[in-house]
mmCIF file of C-alpha atoms and ligand atoms in Angstrom:
data_model
loop_
_atom_site.group_PDB
_atom_site.id
_atom_site.type_symbol
_atom_site.label_atom_id
_atom_site.label_comp_id
_atom_site.label_asym_id
_atom_site.label_seq_id
_atom_site.Cartn_x
_atom_site.Cartn_y
_atom_site.Cartn_z
ATOM 1 C CA MET A 1 -20.375 -9.668 3.206
ATOM 2 C CA ILE A 2 -18.074 -11.671 4.920
ATOM 3 C CA LYS A 3 -18.640 -15.979 4.541
ATOM 4 C CA ILE A 4 -16.439 -18.052 6.463
ATOM 5 C CA ALA A 5 -15.607 -21.753 4.988
ATOM 6 C CA PRO A 6 -14.575 -23.863 8.114
ATOM 7 C CA SER A 7 -12.251 -26.710 6.519
ATOM 8 C CA ILE A 8 -13.055 -29.835 7.577
ATOM 9 C CA LEU A 9 -9.172 -30.835 7.314
ATOM 10 C CA SER A 10 -9.330 -30.025 10.481
ATOM 11 C CA ALA A 11 -12.259 -31.690 11.898
ATOM 12 C CA ASP A 12 -12.393 -34.150 14.030
ATOM 13 C CA PHE A 13 -12.617 -37.284 11.892
ATOM 14 C CA ALA A 14 -14.466 -39.528 13.609
ATOM 15 C CA ARG A 15 -17.624 -37.466 14.826
ATOM 16 C CA LEU A 16 -17.086 -35.500 11.193
ATOM 17 C CA GLY A 17 -21.365 -35.177 11.303
ATOM 18 C CA GLU A 18 -21.273 -33.528 14.421
ATOM 19 C CA GLU A 19 -17.850 -31.294 13.995
ATOM 20 C CA VAL A 20 -19.883 -29.301 10.876
ATOM 21 C CA SER A 21 -23.656 -29.372 12.613
ATOM 22 C CA ASP A 22 -21.433 -27.298 15.319
ATOM 23 C CA VAL A 23 -20.171 -25.064 12.796
ATOM 24 C CA VAL A 24 -22.850 -24.742 10.844
ATOM 25 C CA ALA A 25 -24.726 -23.478 14.800
ATOM 26 C CA CYS A 26 -21.881 -21.680 14.891
ATOM 27 C CA GLY A 27 -22.392 -19.781 11.386
ATOM 28 C CA ALA A 28 -20.314 -20.949 8.947
ATOM 29 C CA ASP A 29 -21.324 -19.965 5.793
ATOM 30 C CA TYR A 30 -19.807 -22.833 3.662
ATOM 31 C CA ILE A 31 -18.169 -26.105 4.486
ATOM 32 C CA HIS A 32 -14.995 -26.463 2.840
ATOM 33 C CA PHE A 33 -13.967 -30.281 1.811
ATOM 34 C CA ASP A 34 -10.160 -30.468 0.845
ATOM 35 C CA VAL A 35 -9.849 -33.384 -1.401
ATOM 36 C CA MET A 36 -6.206 -34.637 -2.051
ATOM 37 C CA ASP A 37 -4.782 -37.721 -3.845
ATOM 38 C CA GLY A 38 -1.263 -37.920 -3.040
ATOM 39 C CA MET A 39 -0.189 -36.512 -6.528
ATOM 40 C CA PHE A 40 -1.165 -32.979 -7.251
ATOM 41 C CA VAL A 41 0.108 -32.558 -3.371
ATOM 42 C CA GLN A 42 1.823 -35.153 -1.111
ATOM 43 C CA ASN A 43 -1.043 -35.765 1.544
ATOM 44 C CA ILE A 44 -4.178 -37.831 1.025
ATOM 45 C CA SER A 45 -7.369 -36.593 2.382
ATOM 46 C CA PHE A 46 -10.306 -37.871 2.013
ATOM 47 C CA GLY A 47 -12.877 -38.274 -0.499
ATOM 48 C CA ILE A 48 -16.501 -39.256 -2.966
ATOM 49 C CA PRO A 49 -17.649 -41.895 0.298
ATOM 50 C CA VAL A 50 -16.855 -38.782 2.927
ATOM 51 C CA LEU A 51 -18.546 -36.562 1.399
ATOM 52 C CA ALA A 52 -21.563 -38.967 0.377
ATOM 53 C CA SER A 53 -21.816 -39.034 4.207
ATOM 54 C CA LEU A 54 -21.406 -35.802 4.891
ATOM 55 C CA ARG A 55 -24.489 -35.221 2.065
ATOM 56 C CA ARG A 56 -26.867 -37.080 4.138
ATOM 57 C CA ALA A 57 -25.457 -35.372 7.646
ATOM 58 C CA THR A 58 -26.260 -31.741 6.511
ATOM 59 C CA ASP A 59 -27.845 -29.142 4.035
ATOM 60 C CA ALA A 60 -25.207 -26.520 4.417
ATOM 61 C CA PHE A 61 -23.669 -25.433 1.218
ATOM 62 C CA ILE A 62 -20.495 -27.809 0.511
ATOM 63 C CA ASP A 63 -17.563 -25.979 -1.101
ATOM 64 C CA VAL A 64 -14.967 -29.327 -2.974
ATOM 65 C CA HIS A 65 -11.648 -28.048 -2.827
ATOM 66 C CA LEU A 66 -9.986 -30.599 -5.169
ATOM 67 C CA MET A 67 -6.529 -30.787 -5.215
ATOM 68 C CA VAL A 68 -6.136 -33.977 -7.288
ATOM 69 C CA GLU A 69 -4.453 -34.508 -10.600
ATOM 70 C CA ARG A 70 -6.878 -34.176 -13.948
ATOM 71 C CA PRO A 71 -9.803 -32.903 -11.604
ATOM 72 C CA VAL A 72 -12.105 -33.887 -14.977
ATOM 73 C CA ARG A 73 -12.503 -37.064 -14.198
ATOM 74 C CA TYR A 74 -14.065 -36.544 -11.161
ATOM 75 C CA VAL A 75 -15.691 -34.062 -11.143
ATOM 76 C CA LYS A 76 -19.231 -35.367 -12.377
ATOM 77 C CA ARG A 77 -19.398 -37.982 -9.313
ATOM 78 C CA PHE A 78 -18.571 -35.352 -6.420
ATOM 79 C CA CYS A 79 -21.647 -33.120 -7.909
ATOM 80 C CA ASP A 80 -23.848 -36.320 -8.357
ATOM 81 C CA THR A 81 -22.625 -36.617 -4.420
ATOM 82 C CA GLY A 82 -23.825 -33.497 -3.343
ATOM 83 C CA ALA A 83 -20.927 -30.708 -3.596
ATOM 84 C CA ASP A 84 -22.791 -28.046 -4.399
ATOM 85 C CA LEU A 85 -19.130 -25.930 -5.609
ATOM 86 C CA VAL A 86 -16.567 -27.524 -7.011
ATOM 87 C CA ASN A 87 -13.042 -25.975 -7.675
ATOM 88 C CA CYS A 88 -10.796 -26.906 -9.591
ATOM 89 C CA HIS A 89 -6.729 -25.797 -9.654
ATOM 90 C CA VAL A 90 -5.223 -24.324 -12.670
ATOM 91 C CA GLU A 91 -1.967 -26.015 -12.280
ATOM 92 C CA SER A 92 -3.735 -29.497 -12.075
ATOM 93 C CA ASP A 93 -4.708 -29.849 -15.831
ATOM 94 C CA THR A 94 -4.446 -28.008 -19.228
ATOM 95 C CA VAL A 95 -6.273 -24.973 -20.077
ATOM 96 C CA GLU A 96 -8.571 -27.233 -21.819
ATOM 97 C CA ASN A 97 -9.491 -29.675 -20.175
ATOM 98 C CA THR A 98 -10.308 -27.764 -16.740
ATOM 99 C CA LEU A 99 -12.617 -25.740 -19.585
ATOM 100 C CA GLU A 100 -14.479 -28.918 -19.692
ATOM 101 C CA ALA A 101 -14.461 -29.743 -15.983
ATOM 102 C CA LEU A 102 -16.189 -26.620 -15.337
ATOM 103 C CA SER A 103 -18.436 -27.535 -18.196
ATOM 104 C CA VAL A 104 -19.440 -30.672 -16.389
ATOM 105 C CA ILE A 105 -19.520 -29.122 -13.219
ATOM 106 C CA ARG A 106 -21.498 -26.288 -14.478
ATOM 107 C CA SER A 107 -24.247 -28.866 -16.619
ATOM 108 C CA CYS A 108 -24.730 -30.640 -13.002
ATOM 109 C CA GLY A 109 -26.885 -27.729 -11.999
ATOM 110 C CA LYS A 110 -23.703 -26.941 -9.576
ATOM 111 C CA LYS A 111 -21.295 -23.741 -8.831
ATOM 112 C CA THR A 112 -18.047 -23.521 -10.738
ATOM 113 C CA GLY A 113 -14.338 -22.726 -9.319
ATOM 114 C CA VAL A 114 -10.592 -22.215 -10.162
ATOM 115 C CA THR A 115 -7.430 -21.676 -7.257
ATOM 116 C CA LEU A 116 -4.158 -20.710 -7.993
ATOM 117 C CA SER A 117 -1.637 -22.177 -6.026
ATOM 118 C CA PRO A 118 1.791 -19.968 -4.563
ATOM 119 C CA GLY A 119 3.291 -19.318 -7.710
ATOM 120 C CA THR A 120 1.120 -19.271 -10.580
ATOM 121 C CA LYS A 121 0.483 -15.376 -11.706
ATOM 122 C CA ALA A 122 -2.865 -13.915 -11.032
ATOM 123 C CA GLU A 123 -3.526 -13.883 -15.094
ATOM 124 C CA ALA A 124 -4.151 -17.346 -15.138
ATOM 125 C CA VAL A 125 -7.754 -16.851 -13.972
ATOM 126 C CA LEU A 126 -8.068 -15.212 -17.134
ATOM 127 C CA PRO A 127 -9.753 -17.867 -19.754
ATOM 128 C CA PHE A 128 -11.941 -18.919 -17.691
ATOM 129 C CA ILE A 129 -13.110 -16.150 -15.002
ATOM 130 C CA ASP A 130 -16.553 -15.879 -17.447
ATOM 131 C CA GLN A 131 -17.081 -19.389 -16.332
ATOM 132 C CA VAL A 132 -16.847 -19.259 -12.495
ATOM 133 C CA ASP A 133 -18.869 -18.242 -9.172
ATOM 134 C CA LEU A 134 -15.468 -18.119 -7.691
ATOM 135 C CA VAL A 135 -11.879 -17.833 -7.518
ATOM 136 C CA LEU A 136 -9.750 -19.165 -4.854
ATOM 137 C CA VAL A 137 -6.618 -17.966 -3.947
ATOM 138 C CA MET A 138 -4.080 -20.106 -2.284
ATOM 139 C CA THR A 139 -2.414 -18.272 0.904
ATOM 140 C CA VAL A 140 -0.137 -21.378 1.619
ATOM 141 C CA TYR A 141 1.310 -23.990 -0.754
ATOM 142 C CA PRO A 142 -1.954 -26.538 -0.731
ATOM 143 C CA GLY A 143 -1.927 -29.825 0.780
ATOM 144 C CA LEU A 144 -1.762 -29.119 5.076
ATOM 145 C CA GLY A 145 -3.639 -27.281 7.726
ATOM 146 C CA GLY A 146 -2.046 -25.024 9.989
ATOM 147 C CA GLN A 147 0.266 -23.545 7.952
ATOM 148 C CA SER A 148 1.373 -19.649 7.983
ATOM 149 C CA LEU A 149 -0.121 -17.550 5.425
ATOM 150 C CA ILE A 150 2.366 -16.220 2.005
ATOM 151 C CA ALA A 151 1.587 -12.033 2.912
ATOM 152 C CA SER A 152 3.020 -12.012 -0.933
ATOM 153 C CA GLN A 153 -0.270 -13.989 -2.120
ATOM 154 C CA LEU A 154 -2.445 -10.891 -0.616
ATOM 155 C CA ASP A 155 -0.545 -9.082 -3.744
ATOM 156 C CA VAL A 156 -2.408 -11.960 -6.161
ATOM 157 C CA VAL A 157 -5.529 -11.561 -3.962
ATOM 158 C CA ARG A 158 -5.547 -8.172 -5.065
ATOM 159 C CA GLU A 159 -5.118 -8.375 -8.983
ATOM 160 C CA VAL A 160 -7.528 -11.192 -8.928
ATOM 161 C CA ARG A 161 -9.900 -8.909 -7.013
ATOM 162 C CA LYS A 162 -9.214 -6.047 -10.097
ATOM 163 C CA ILE A 163 -9.798 -8.357 -13.063
ATOM 164 C CA ILE A 164 -13.290 -10.294 -10.871
ATOM 165 C CA ASP A 165 -14.374 -6.617 -10.970
ATOM 166 C CA ASP A 166 -14.043 -5.794 -14.360
ATOM 167 C CA ARG A 167 -14.594 -8.939 -15.678
ATOM 168 C CA ASN A 168 -17.308 -11.073 -13.064
ATOM 169 C CA PRO A 169 -18.256 -9.079 -10.385
ATOM 170 C CA CYS A 170 -20.359 -11.446 -9.470
ATOM 171 C CA CYS A 171 -17.497 -14.030 -8.885
ATOM 172 C CA GLU A 172 -16.835 -14.368 -5.150
ATOM 173 C CA LEU A 173 -13.141 -14.453 -3.760
ATOM 174 C CA GLU A 174 -12.067 -17.236 -1.498
ATOM 175 C CA VAL A 175 -8.641 -17.378 0.188
ATOM 176 C CA ASP A 176 -7.209 -20.300 2.051
ATOM 177 C CA GLY A 177 -4.537 -21.104 4.631
ATOM 178 C CA GLY A 178 -3.352 -19.281 7.651
ATOM 179 C CA ILE A 179 -6.504 -17.699 7.873
ATOM 180 C CA THR A 180 -6.803 -16.022 11.983
ATOM 181 C CA LEU A 181 -8.139 -13.063 13.373
ATOM 182 C CA GLU A 182 -4.298 -11.549 12.999
ATOM 183 C CA THR A 183 -4.538 -12.216 8.784
ATOM 184 C CA ALA A 184 -8.064 -11.935 8.209
ATOM 185 C CA PRO A 185 -8.004 -8.438 8.016
ATOM 186 C CA ALA A 186 -5.105 -8.316 5.195
ATOM 187 C CA ALA A 187 -6.744 -11.263 3.285
ATOM 188 C CA ILE A 188 -10.255 -8.904 3.365
ATOM 189 C CA ALA A 189 -8.489 -5.399 2.310
ATOM 190 C CA ALA A 190 -6.709 -7.570 -0.232
ATOM 191 C CA GLY A 191 -10.450 -7.666 -1.681
ATOM 192 C CA ALA A 192 -11.584 -11.200 -0.639
ATOM 193 C CA ASN A 193 -14.855 -12.083 1.010
ATOM 194 C CA VAL A 194 -14.544 -15.912 1.653
ATOM 195 C CA LEU A 195 -12.182 -17.095 4.320
ATOM 196 C CA VAL A 196 -11.544 -20.497 4.600
ATOM 197 C CA SER A 197 -10.036 -21.540 7.974
ATOM 198 C CA GLY A 198 -9.275 -24.751 9.109
ATOM 199 C CA SER A 199 -7.399 -24.889 12.223
ATOM 200 C CA THR A 200 -8.433 -21.017 13.647
ATOM 201 C CA VAL A 201 -12.203 -22.360 13.691
ATOM 202 C CA PHE A 202 -11.815 -26.190 14.706
ATOM 203 C CA HIS A 203 -9.237 -25.707 17.506
ATOM 204 C CA ALA A 204 -11.149 -22.511 18.958
ATOM 205 C CA LYS A 205 -13.043 -23.195 22.202
ATOM 206 C CA ASP A 206 -15.766 -20.592 21.481
ATOM 207 C CA ARG A 207 -16.191 -21.359 17.270
ATOM 208 C CA LYS A 208 -19.310 -19.323 17.247
ATOM 209 C CA SER A 209 -16.681 -16.409 18.583
ATOM 210 C CA ILE A 210 -13.933 -16.722 16.421
ATOM 211 C CA ILE A 211 -16.564 -17.254 13.038
ATOM 212 C CA ALA A 212 -17.987 -13.938 14.451
ATOM 213 C CA SER A 213 -14.940 -12.056 14.904
ATOM 214 C CA LEU A 214 -13.323 -13.687 11.157
ATOM 215 C CA SER A 215 -16.548 -12.347 9.359
ATOM 216 C CA ALA A 216 -16.077 -9.129 10.891
ATOM 217 C CA ALA A 217 -12.434 -8.819 10.833
ATOM 218 C CA GLY A 218 -12.958 -6.080 7.472
ATOM 219 C CA CYS A 219 -15.436 -3.592 9.517
HETATM 220 C C1 DX5 B 301 -4.872 -26.511 2.379
HETATM 221 C C2 DX5 B 301 -6.201 -26.565 2.297
HETATM 222 C C3 DX5 B 301 -7.025 -26.002 3.087
HETATM 223 C C4 DX5 B 301 -6.449 -26.129 4.832
HETATM 224 C C5 DX5 B 301 -6.364 -24.832 5.687
HETATM 225 O O1 DX5 B 301 -4.139 -27.236 1.368
HETATM 226 O O2 DX5 B 301 -6.303 -26.342 1.169
HETATM 227 O O3 DX5 B 301 -8.140 -25.866 3.051
HETATM 228 O O4 DX5 B 301 -7.315 -27.059 5.364
HETATM 229 O O5 DX5 B 301 -5.933 -24.815 6.850
HETATM 230 P P1 DX5 B 301 -5.737 -23.691 7.815
HETATM 231 O O6 DX5 B 301 -6.825 -22.787 7.885
HETATM 232 O O7 DX5 B 301 -5.348 -24.333 9.293
HETATM 233 O O8 DX5 B 301 -4.745 -22.821 7.435
HETATM 234 ZN ZN1 ZN B 302 -8.532 -25.601 1.049
#
């Protein structure tokens, strides 16, 4: 089954609770929460206080994508604030510190993930593959919504799919960036089972129909 994770980066922040309730009612599986620190990526988005408000507003599964330097400093606070899954970029710290971050997330009873940016090889997941519930392959450079999918990242998705099938078949494979009705079939064919989608879902007139079409894009 294909899962859809709308990224709230494209939501109307003045009405965030309603926006999230709406996409959940329209069939969203996860809510994708993009945290940017102005260091790991150029932009600054939102963080723990916004997650605290959102947690009070919804029971939905919140998938936190940390685009921050040295996320090990923050993972416990995100878990304690209500994240259901916390995802760290492999480029944002050493292997040792990333393993430590995953261990903290797990000890909080939350799901774990690692993310690969464009330019990072699929093998970069190998030190973590036994410790994660999800691998996220970025299909754009992180830091901004509304970009076009980088087609060569689908090769990375295929390679990560092989690693997952071989080493941790229950692990989910998520893609993030430039997912539209046109690009979703190729992402699914490459092996993704969770599609993050910001602008395609939040800017749609009929969100229910878009979410249904995205999740059926592999059929
Ligand atoms: C980019 C974020 C994405 C972004 C996706 O750094 O990680 O989650 O919101 O936006 P779209 O789907 O518009 O490309
Ligand atoms: Zn994201």
